Coordinates of C-alpha atoms and ligand atoms in Angstrom, one line a residue:
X813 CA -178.7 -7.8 -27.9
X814 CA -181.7 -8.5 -29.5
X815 CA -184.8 -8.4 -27.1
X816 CA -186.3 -11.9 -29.2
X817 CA -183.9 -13.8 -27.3
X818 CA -185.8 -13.0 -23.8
X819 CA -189.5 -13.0 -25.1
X820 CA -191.1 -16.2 -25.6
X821 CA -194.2 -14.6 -27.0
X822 CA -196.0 -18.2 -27.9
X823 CA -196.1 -18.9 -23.8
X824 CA -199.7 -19.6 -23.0
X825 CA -201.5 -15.6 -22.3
X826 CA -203.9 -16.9 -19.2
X827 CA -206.2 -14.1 -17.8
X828 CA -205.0 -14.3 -14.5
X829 CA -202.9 -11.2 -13.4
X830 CA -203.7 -9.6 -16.8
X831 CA -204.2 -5.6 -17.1
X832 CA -207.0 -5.2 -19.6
X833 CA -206.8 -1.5 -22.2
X834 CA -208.2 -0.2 -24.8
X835 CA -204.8 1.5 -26.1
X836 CA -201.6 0.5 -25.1
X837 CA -198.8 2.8 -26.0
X838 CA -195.2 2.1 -25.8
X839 CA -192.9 4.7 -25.1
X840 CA -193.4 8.3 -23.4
X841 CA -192.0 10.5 -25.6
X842 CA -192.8 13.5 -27.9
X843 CA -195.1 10.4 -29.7
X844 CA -196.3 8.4 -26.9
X845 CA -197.6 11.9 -25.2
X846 CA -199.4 13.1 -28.3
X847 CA -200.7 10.0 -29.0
X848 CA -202.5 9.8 -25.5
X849 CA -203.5 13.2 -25.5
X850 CA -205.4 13.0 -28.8
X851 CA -207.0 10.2 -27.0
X852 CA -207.8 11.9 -24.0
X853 CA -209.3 14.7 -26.4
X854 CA -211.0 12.0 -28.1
X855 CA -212.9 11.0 -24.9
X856 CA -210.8 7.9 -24.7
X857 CA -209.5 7.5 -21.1
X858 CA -209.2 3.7 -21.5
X859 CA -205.0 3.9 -22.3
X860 CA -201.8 3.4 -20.7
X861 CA -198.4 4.4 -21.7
X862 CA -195.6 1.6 -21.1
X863 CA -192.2 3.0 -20.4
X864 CA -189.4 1.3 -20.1
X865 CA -187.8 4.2 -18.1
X866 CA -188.1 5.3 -14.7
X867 CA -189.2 8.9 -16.2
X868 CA -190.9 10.6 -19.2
X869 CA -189.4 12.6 -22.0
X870 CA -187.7 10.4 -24.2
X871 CA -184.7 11.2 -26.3
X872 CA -184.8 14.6 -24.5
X873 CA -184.2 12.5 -21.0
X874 CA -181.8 10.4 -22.0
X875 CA -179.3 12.7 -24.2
X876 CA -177.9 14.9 -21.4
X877 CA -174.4 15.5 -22.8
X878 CA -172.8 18.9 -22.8
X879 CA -174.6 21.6 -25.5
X880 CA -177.4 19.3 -26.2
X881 CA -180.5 21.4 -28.0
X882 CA -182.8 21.0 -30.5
X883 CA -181.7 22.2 -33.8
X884 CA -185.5 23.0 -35.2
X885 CA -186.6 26.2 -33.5
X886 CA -188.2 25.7 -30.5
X887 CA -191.3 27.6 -31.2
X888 CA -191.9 25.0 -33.4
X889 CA -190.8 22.1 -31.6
X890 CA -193.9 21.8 -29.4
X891 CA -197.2 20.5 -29.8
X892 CA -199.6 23.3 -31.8
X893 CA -202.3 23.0 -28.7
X894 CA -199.6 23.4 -25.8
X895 CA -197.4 26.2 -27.9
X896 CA -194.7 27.0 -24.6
X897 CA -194.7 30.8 -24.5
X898 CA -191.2 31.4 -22.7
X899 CA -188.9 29.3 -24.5
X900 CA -185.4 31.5 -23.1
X901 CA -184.1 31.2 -26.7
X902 CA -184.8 30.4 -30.2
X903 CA -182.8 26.6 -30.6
X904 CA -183.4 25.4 -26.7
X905 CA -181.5 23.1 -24.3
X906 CA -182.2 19.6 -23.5
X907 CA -183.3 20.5 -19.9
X908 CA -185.8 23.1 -21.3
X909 CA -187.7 20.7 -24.0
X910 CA -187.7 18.7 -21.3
X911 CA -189.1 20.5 -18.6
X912 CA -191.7 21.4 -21.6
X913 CA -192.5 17.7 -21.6
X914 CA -192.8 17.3 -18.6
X915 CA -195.2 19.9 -17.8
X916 CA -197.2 18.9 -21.0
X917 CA -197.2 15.5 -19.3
X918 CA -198.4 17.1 -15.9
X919 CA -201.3 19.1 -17.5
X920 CA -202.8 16.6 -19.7
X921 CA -202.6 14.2 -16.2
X922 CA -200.4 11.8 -18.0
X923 CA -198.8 10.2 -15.3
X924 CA -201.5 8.3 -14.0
X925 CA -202.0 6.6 -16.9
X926 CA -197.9 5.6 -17.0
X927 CA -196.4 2.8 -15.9
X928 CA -192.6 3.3 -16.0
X929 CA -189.8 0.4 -15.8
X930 CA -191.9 -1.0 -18.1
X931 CA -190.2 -2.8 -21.2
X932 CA -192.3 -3.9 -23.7
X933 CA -190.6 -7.6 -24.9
X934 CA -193.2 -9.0 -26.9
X935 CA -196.6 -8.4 -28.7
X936 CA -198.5 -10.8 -29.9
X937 CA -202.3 -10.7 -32.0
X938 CA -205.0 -13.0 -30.6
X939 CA -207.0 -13.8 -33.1
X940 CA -210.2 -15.4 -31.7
X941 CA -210.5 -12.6 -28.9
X942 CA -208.9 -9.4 -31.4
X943 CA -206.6 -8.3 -28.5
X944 CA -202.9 -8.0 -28.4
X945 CA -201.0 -10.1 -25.7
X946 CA -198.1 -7.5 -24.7
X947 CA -195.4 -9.1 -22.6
X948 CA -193.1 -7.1 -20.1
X949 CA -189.5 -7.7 -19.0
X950 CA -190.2 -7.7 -15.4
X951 CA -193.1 -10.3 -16.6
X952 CA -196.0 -8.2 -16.2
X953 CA -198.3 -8.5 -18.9
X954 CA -201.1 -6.4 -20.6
X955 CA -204.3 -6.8 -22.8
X956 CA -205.3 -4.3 -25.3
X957 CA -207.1 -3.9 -28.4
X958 CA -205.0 -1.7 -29.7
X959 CA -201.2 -1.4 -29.6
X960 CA -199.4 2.0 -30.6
X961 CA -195.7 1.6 -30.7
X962 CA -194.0 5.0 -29.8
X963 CA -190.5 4.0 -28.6
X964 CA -188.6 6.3 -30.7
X965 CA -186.8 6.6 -34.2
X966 CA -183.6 7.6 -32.4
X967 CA -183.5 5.7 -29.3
X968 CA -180.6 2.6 -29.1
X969 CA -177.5 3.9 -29.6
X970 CA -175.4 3.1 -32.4
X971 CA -171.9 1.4 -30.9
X972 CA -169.5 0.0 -33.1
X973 CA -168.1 -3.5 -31.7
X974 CA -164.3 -2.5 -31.8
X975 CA -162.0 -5.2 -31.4
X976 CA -160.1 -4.1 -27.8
X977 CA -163.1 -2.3 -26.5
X978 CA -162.6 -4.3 -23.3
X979 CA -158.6 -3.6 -23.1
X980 CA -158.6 0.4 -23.1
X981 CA -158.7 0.7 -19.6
X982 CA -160.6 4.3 -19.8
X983 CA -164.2 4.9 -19.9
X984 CA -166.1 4.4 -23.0
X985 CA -169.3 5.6 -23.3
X986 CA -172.2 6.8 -25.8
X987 CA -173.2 10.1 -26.3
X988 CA -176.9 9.4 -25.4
X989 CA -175.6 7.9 -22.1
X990 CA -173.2 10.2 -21.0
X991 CA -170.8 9.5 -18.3
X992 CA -171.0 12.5 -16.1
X993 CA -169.4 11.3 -13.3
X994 CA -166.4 11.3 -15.8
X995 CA -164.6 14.5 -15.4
X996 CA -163.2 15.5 -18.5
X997 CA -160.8 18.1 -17.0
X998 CA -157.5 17.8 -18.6
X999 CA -158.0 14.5 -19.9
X1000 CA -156.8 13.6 -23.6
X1001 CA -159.9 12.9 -25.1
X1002 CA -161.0 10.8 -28.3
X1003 CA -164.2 11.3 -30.1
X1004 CA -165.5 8.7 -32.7
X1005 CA -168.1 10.0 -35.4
X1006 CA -168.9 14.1 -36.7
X1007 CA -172.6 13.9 -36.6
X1008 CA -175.8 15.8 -34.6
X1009 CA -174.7 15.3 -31.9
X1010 CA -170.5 15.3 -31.4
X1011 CA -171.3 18.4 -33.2
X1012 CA -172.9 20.2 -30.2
X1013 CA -170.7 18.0 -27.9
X1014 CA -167.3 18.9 -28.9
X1015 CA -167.9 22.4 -28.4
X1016 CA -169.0 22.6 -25.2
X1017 CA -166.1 20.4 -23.9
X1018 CA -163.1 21.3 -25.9
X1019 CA -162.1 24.0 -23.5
X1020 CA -162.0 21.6 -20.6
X1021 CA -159.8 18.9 -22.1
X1022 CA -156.1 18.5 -22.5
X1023 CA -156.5 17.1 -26.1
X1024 CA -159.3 16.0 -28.8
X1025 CA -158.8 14.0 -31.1
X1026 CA -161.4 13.3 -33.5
X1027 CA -162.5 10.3 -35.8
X1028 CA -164.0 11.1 -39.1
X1029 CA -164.8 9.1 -41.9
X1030 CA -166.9 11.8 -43.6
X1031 CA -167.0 15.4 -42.7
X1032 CA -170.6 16.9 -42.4
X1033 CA -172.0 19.6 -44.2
X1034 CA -172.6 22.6 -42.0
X1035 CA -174.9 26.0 -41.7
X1036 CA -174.7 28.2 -39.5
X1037 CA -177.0 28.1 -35.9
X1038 CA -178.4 31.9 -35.6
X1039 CA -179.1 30.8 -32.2
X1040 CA -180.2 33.7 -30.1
X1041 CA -181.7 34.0 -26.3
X1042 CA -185.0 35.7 -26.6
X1043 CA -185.3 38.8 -24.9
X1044 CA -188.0 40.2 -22.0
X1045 CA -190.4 41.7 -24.9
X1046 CA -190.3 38.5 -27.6
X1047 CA -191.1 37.0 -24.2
X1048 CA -193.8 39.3 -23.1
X1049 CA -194.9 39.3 -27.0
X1050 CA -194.8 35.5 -27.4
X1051 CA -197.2 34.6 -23.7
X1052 CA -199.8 37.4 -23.5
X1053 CA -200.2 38.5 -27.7
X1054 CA -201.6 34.8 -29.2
X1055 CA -201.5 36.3 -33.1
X1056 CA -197.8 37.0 -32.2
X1057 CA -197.0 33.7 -31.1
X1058 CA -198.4 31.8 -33.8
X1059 CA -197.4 34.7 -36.5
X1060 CA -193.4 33.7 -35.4
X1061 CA -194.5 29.7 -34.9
X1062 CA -195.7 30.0 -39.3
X1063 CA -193.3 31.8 -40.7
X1064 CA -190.4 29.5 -38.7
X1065 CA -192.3 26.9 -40.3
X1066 CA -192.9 28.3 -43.7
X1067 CA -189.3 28.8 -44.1
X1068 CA -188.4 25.4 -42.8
X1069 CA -191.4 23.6 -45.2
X1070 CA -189.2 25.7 -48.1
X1071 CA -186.0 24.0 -47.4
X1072 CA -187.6 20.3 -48.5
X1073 CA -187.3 21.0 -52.2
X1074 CA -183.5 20.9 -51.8
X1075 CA -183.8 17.2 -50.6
X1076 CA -186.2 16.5 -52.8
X1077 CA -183.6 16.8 -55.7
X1078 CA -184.9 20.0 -57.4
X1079 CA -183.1 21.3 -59.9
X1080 CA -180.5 24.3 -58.1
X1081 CA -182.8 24.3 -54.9
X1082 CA -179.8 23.7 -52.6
X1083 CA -177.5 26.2 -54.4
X1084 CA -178.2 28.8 -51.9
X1085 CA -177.5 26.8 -48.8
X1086 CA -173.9 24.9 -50.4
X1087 CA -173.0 28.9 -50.9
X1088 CA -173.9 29.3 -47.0
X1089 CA -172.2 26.2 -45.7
X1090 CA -169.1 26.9 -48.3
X1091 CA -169.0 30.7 -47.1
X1092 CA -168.9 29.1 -42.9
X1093 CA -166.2 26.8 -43.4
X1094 CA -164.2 29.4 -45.7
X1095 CA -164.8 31.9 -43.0
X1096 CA -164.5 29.7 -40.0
X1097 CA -161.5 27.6 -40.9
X1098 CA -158.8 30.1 -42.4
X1099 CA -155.9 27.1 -42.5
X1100 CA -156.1 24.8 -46.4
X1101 CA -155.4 21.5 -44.8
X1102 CA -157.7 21.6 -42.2
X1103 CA -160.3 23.3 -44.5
X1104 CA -159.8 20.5 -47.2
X1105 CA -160.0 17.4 -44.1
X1106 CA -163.3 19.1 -43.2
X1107 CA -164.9 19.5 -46.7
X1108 CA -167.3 17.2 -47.7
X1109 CA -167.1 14.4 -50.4
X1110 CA -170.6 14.0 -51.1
X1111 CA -173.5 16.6 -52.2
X1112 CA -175.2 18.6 -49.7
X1113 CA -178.2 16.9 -47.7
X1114 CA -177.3 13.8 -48.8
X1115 CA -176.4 13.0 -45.2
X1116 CA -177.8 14.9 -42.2
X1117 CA -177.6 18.7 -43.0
X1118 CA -176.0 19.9 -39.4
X1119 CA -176.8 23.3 -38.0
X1120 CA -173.5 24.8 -36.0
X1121 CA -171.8 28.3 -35.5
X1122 CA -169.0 26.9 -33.1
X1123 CA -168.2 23.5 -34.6
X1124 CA -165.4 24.6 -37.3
X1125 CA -164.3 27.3 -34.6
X1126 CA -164.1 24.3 -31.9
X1127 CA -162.4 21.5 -34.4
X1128 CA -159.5 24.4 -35.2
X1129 CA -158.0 24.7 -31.5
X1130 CA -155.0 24.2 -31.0
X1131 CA -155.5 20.8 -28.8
X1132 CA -157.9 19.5 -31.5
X1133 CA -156.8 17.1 -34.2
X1134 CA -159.0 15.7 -36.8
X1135 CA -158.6 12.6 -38.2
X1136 CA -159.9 11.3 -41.4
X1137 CA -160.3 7.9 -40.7
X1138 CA -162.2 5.4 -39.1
X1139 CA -161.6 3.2 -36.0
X1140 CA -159.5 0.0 -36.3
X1141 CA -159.0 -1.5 -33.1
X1142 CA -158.4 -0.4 -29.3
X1143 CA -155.4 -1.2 -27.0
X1144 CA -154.7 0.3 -23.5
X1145 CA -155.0 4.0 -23.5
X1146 CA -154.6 3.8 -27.2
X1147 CA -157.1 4.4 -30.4
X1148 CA -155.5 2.7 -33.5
X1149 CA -157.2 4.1 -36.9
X1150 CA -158.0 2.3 -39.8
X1151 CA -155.3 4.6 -42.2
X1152 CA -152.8 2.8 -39.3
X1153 CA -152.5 6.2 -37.2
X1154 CA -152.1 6.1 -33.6
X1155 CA -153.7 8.1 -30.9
X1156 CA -153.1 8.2 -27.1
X1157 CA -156.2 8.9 -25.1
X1158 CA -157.9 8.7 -21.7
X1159 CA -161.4 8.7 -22.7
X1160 CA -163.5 7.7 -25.6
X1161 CA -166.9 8.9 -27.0
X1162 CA -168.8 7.5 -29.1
X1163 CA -170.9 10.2 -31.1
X1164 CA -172.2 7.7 -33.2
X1165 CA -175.6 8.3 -33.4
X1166 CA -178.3 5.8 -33.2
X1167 CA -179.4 2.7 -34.8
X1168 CA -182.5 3.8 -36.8
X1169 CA -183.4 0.8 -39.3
X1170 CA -183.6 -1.6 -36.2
X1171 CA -186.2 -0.3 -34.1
X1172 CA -190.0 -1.7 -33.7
X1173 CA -188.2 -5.5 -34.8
X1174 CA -186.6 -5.4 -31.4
X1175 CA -189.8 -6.5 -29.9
X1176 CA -191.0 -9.8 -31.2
X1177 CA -194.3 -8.6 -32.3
X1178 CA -196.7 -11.3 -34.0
X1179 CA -199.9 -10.5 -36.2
X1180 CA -202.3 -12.3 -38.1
X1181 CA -201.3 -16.1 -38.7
X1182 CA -198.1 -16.3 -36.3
X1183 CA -196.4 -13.4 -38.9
X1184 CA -193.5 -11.7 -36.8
X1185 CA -192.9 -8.1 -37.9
X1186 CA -188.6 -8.7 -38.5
X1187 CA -190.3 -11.4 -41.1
X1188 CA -193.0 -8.9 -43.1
X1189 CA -189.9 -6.4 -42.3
X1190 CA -187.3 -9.0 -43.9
X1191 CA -186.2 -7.0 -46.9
X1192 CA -186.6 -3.6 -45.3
X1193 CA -189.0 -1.7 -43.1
X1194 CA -192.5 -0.1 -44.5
X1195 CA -195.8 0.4 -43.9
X1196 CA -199.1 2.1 -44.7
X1197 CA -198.1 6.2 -44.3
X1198 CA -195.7 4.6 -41.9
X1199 CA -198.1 3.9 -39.6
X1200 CA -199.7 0.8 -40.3
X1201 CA -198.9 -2.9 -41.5
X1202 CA -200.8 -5.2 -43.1
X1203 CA -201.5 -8.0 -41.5
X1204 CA -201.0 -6.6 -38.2
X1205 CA -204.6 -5.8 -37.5
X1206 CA -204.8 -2.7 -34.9
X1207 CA -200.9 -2.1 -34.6
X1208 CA -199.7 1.2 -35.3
X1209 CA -196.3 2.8 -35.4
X1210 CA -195.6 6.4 -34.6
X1211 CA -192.6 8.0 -36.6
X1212 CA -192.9 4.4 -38.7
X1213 CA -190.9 3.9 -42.0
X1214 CA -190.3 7.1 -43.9
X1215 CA -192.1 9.7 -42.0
X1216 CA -188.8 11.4 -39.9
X1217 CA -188.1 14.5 -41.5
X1218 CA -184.7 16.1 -41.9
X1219 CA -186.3 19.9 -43.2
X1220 CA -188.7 20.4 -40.4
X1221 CA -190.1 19.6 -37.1
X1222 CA -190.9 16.3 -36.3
X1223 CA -193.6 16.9 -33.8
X1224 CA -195.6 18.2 -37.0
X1225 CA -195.2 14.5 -37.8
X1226 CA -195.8 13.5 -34.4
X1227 CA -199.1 15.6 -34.4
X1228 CA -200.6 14.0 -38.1
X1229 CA -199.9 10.8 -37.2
X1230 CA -201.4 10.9 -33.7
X1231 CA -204.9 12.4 -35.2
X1232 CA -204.5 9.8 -37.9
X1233 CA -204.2 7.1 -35.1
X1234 CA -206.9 8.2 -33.2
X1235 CA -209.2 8.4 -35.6
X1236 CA -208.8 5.0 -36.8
X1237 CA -209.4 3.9 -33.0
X1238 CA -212.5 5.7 -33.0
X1239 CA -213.6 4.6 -36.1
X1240 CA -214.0 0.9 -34.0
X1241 CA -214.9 1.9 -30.4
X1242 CA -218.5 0.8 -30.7
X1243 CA -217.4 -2.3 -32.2
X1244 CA -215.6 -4.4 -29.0
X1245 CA -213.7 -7.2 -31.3
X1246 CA -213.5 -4.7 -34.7
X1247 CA -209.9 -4.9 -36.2
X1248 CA -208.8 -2.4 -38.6
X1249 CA -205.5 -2.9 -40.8
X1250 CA -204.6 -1.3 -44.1
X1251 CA -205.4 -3.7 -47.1
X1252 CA -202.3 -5.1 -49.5
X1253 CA -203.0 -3.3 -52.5
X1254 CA -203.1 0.5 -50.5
X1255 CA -199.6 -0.1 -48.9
X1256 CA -198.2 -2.2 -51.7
X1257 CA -199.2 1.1 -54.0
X1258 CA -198.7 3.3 -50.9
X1259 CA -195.0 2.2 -51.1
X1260 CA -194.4 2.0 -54.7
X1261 CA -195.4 6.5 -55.2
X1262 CA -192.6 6.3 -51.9
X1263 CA -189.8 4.1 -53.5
X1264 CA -190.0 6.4 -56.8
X1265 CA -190.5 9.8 -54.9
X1266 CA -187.4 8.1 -53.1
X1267 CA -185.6 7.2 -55.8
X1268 CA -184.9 11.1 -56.8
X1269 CA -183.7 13.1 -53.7
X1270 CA -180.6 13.6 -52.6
X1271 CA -180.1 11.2 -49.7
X1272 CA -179.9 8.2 -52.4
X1273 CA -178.3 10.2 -55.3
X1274 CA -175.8 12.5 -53.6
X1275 CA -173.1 10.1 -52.9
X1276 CA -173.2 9.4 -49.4
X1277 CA -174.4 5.6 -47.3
X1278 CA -175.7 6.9 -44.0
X1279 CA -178.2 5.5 -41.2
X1280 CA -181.3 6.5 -43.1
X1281 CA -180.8 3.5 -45.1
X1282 CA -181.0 -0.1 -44.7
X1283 CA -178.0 -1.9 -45.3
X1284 CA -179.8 -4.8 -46.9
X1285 CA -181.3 -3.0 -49.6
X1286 CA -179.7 0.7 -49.7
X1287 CA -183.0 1.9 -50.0
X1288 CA -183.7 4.9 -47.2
X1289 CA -186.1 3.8 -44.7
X1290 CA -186.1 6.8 -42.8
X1291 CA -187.3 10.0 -44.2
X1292 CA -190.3 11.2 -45.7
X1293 CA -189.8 12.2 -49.4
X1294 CA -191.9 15.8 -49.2
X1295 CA -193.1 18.4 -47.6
X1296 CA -194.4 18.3 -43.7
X1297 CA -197.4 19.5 -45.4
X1298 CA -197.7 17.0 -47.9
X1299 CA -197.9 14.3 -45.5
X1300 CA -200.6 16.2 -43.1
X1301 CA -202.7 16.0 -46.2
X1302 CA -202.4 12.7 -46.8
X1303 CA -203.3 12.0 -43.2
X1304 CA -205.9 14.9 -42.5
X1305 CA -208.9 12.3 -43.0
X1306 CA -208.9 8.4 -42.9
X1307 CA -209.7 7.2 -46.4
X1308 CA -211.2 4.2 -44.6
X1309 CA -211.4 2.4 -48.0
X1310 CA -207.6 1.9 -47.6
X1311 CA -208.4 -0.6 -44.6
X1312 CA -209.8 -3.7 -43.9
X1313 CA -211.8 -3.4 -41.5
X1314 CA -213.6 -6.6 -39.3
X1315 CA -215.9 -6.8 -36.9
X1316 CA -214.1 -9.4 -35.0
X1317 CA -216.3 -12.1 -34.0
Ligands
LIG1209 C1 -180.2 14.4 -29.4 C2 -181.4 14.5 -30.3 C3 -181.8 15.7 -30.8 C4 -182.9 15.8 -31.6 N1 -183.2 17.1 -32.0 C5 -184.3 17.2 -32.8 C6 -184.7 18.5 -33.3 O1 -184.1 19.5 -33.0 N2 -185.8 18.5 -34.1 C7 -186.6 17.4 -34.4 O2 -187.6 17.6 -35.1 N3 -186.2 16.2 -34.0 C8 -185.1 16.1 -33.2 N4 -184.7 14.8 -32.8 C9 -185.5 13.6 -33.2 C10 -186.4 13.1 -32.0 O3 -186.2 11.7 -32.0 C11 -187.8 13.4 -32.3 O4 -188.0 14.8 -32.5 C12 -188.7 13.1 -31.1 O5 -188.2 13.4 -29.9 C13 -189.1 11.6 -31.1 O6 -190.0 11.3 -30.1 P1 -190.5 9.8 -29.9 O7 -191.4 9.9 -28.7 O8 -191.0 9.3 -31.1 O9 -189.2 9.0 -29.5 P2 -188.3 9.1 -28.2 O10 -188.2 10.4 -27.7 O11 -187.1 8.3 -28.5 O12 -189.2 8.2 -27.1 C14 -189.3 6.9 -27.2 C15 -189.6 6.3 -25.8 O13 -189.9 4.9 -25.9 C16 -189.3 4.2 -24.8 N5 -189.1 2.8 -25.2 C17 -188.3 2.4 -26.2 N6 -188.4 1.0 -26.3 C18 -189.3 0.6 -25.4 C19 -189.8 -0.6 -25.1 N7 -189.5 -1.8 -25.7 N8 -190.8 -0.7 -24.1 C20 -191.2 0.4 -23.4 N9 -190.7 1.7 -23.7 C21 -189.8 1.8 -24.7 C22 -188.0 5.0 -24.6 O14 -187.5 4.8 -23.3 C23 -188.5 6.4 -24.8 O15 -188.9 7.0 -23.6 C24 -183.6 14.7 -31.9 C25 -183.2 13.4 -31.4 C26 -182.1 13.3 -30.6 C27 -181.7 12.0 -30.1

């Protein structure tokens, strides 16, 4: 349901009742964190975080099923300047990351400065006073000069509108909102997409339930997870030798930043890893048929490369069966595929991922001249380094168009693009109405080196559609085309003459 529907962002904005910012950032994850604590290390106390949440953390609150982890190392996935010294092991659990959150959260006082349960509806520019006009969905409502969006690249799940949905008589539910007062236990269970996260999923439940019977349209490309619980030295090593810990933090990320040529469609760069994921699946699944349903028809990286030791070992029990098919329609107890087979099941999960293209536009957000964002965004999603829009004076958009990554950690991201931010906010604190927005010409030019970097990786050549691209144009909306590093260099320093930037009134 689109949020538009319930904001009425052209309602008269009186002063009465009105909390008055400097920053307001939406969403208290990974982004919405960093953002505030570059803030706070900018001197800049005058923020608040909106949540629409009763709690902190994110993706890594809300995606509790079974086996859920990161699958980036997690020395690397944590800020540089709050490096966690006793991760347990190297690719950690949901409740570890975050507990790390929350802690990060607790230290940098970030609490105080959230106000959970609240949804941001609505955001619209006020020209004559240079303030944004946020609206809530419980009706509060907040002034700020700036407006950082941080709600999340991954964040509203992804559900296919079956026909019958309402006539299976089981539970349904999304892997990001797992049911977990749904005991599995001998039930015959039915599991609808292969992607990030069925694949740590299915594992972890396939001993407890009668039957699985998964639904496939593509099988994933796989390498294997050399997952490993750090033992008492690393540990001591990692909190009380500093050069240690960031000597292990490098070269994880060194050998992640070489991985991006292989997207990036260089010649023979992925050879290595097809000969990996090739060598698993020869190993792992010893029976043809099944080996041949769970090859993949499209080149490697094209969609999400998935990292797994126990997937193909899972998908080959005896009470698994694969199906290569889509979904058609749902009856009682009954899953009825598109290739006409029929499956009887109890339970049905959707491990469909999330809907990615469709994010920031959920919020009716209005700029300069009464411009909503789903109209600049009519023909696909981008922005200035993907953080700001033109025409949208003071808005910015943490992990915006085209700067997830699929090679390396996104809290590098997360990191360059909160410095980035707050630098532009400082550039304008002296200035009480100063707007700054990125001029045409940058982002139309911006865009066009991104379309033809774009235009030669694997995700649009490799024969694959997947959810980094919009539907409406095919063109991939999600990732950055290059190296973590690259785009830390392209945000290390504000080339203010890329801006527009007013003094207001
Ligand atoms: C299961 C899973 C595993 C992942 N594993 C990895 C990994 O291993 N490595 C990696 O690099 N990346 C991984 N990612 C990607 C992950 O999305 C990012 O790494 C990172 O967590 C993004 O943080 P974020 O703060 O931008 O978004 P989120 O963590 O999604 O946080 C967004 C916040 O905004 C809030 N929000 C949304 N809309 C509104 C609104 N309208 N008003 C108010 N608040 C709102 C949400 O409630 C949420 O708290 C994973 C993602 C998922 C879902």
């Amino acid at each position: 349901v689109s949020l538009l529907e319930t904001a009425s962002p052209t309602e008269s904005f009186d002063d009465a009742g009105v909390d008055q910012v400097d920053v307001a950032i939406v969403g208290a994850g990974f982004s919405g964190l960093g953002v505030a604590i570059r803030l706070r290390k900018a001197g800049i106390d005058s923020f608040t975080i909106l949540e629409s949440a009763d709690s902190l953390g994110g993706a890594w609150r809300d995606n509790t099923y079974p086996g859920c982890g990161c699958d980036i190392p997690s020395p690397l996935y944590s800020y540089s300047y709050a490096q966690k010294s006793d991760w347990s092991r190297l690719y950690a659990g949901q409740p570890e990351i975050l507990d790390y959150l929350r802690g990060v959260a607790r230290r940098w006082k970030l609490d105080e400065h959230t106000v959970f349960n609240a949804r941001v509806v609505s955001a619209e520019w006020d020209e004559p006073i240079s303030r944004w006009n946020i609206r809530l969905e419980n009706g509060g409502r907040v002034r700020a000069r700036f407006f950082v969006s941080a709600i999340g690249p991954l964040h509203y799940p992804s559900i296919p509108d079956l026909p019958g949905m309402d006539k299976f008589g089981g539970p349904i539910f999304h892997s990001a909102q797992w049911r977990h007062d749904v005991d599995l236990t001998g039930k015959r269970v039915a599991v609808v997409g292969a992607g990030a996260s069925a694949i740590q999923f299915v594992p972890a439940i396939v001993d407890r339930v009668e039957s699985l019977t998964l639904f496939q349209r593509t099988a994933p490309w796989i390498v294997p997870k050399a997952d490993r619980l750090f033992d008492a030295r690393t540990r001591w090593l990692m909190r009380w030798l500093r050069p240690y810990r960031s000597w292990v933090r490098n070269r994880l990320f060194w050998k992640h930043e070489e991985r991006a040529a292989g997207f990036l469609g260089e010649p023979g760069a992925m050879e290595a890893t097809e000969r990996l994921a090739r060598k698993l699946l020869a190993r792992q699944v010893p029976d043809p048929e099944l080996r041949e349903r769970l090859t993949p028809d499209y080149d490697i990286g094209c969609k999400r490369l998935l990292i797994s030791s126990e997937w193909y070992p899972a998908v080959s029990r005896a009470n698994v069966t694969v199906r290569s098919t889509g979904v058609k329609e749902l009856r009682p107890r009954t899953i009825v595929g598109t290739d006409g087979s029929v499956t009887s099941a109890d339970v049905l999960i959707f491990g469909t991922g999330f809907d990615a293209q469709e994010t920031l536009t959920r919020m009716a957000i209005v700029g300069r001249n009464g411009r909503t964002l789903a109209e600049a965004w009519a023909t696909g999603n981008d922005a200035f380094l993907g953080t700001a829009v033109s025409g949208f004076p003071n808005l910015f958009i943490m992990v915006g168009p085209n700067t997830g990554l699929g090679h390396n950690s996104q809290v590098f991201m997360i990191e360059a693009q909160a410095r980035y931010i707050t630098r532009c906010i400082r550039r304008l604190r002296r200035r009480s109405h100063g707007t700054i927005e990125p001029r045409a010409e940058a982002e139309s030019s911006y865009n066009a080196w991104l379309q033809d970097r774009l235009s030669h990786t694997v995700w649009q050549t490799g024969g694959c559609r997947s959810w980094y691209q919009d539907a409406r144009s095919g063109q991939n909306t999600v990732l950055w085309p290059d190296t973590a590093v690259s785009f830390w260099r392209k945000t290390r320093r504000v080339r203010f003459a890329d801006f527009l930037i007013g003094s207001g009134r």
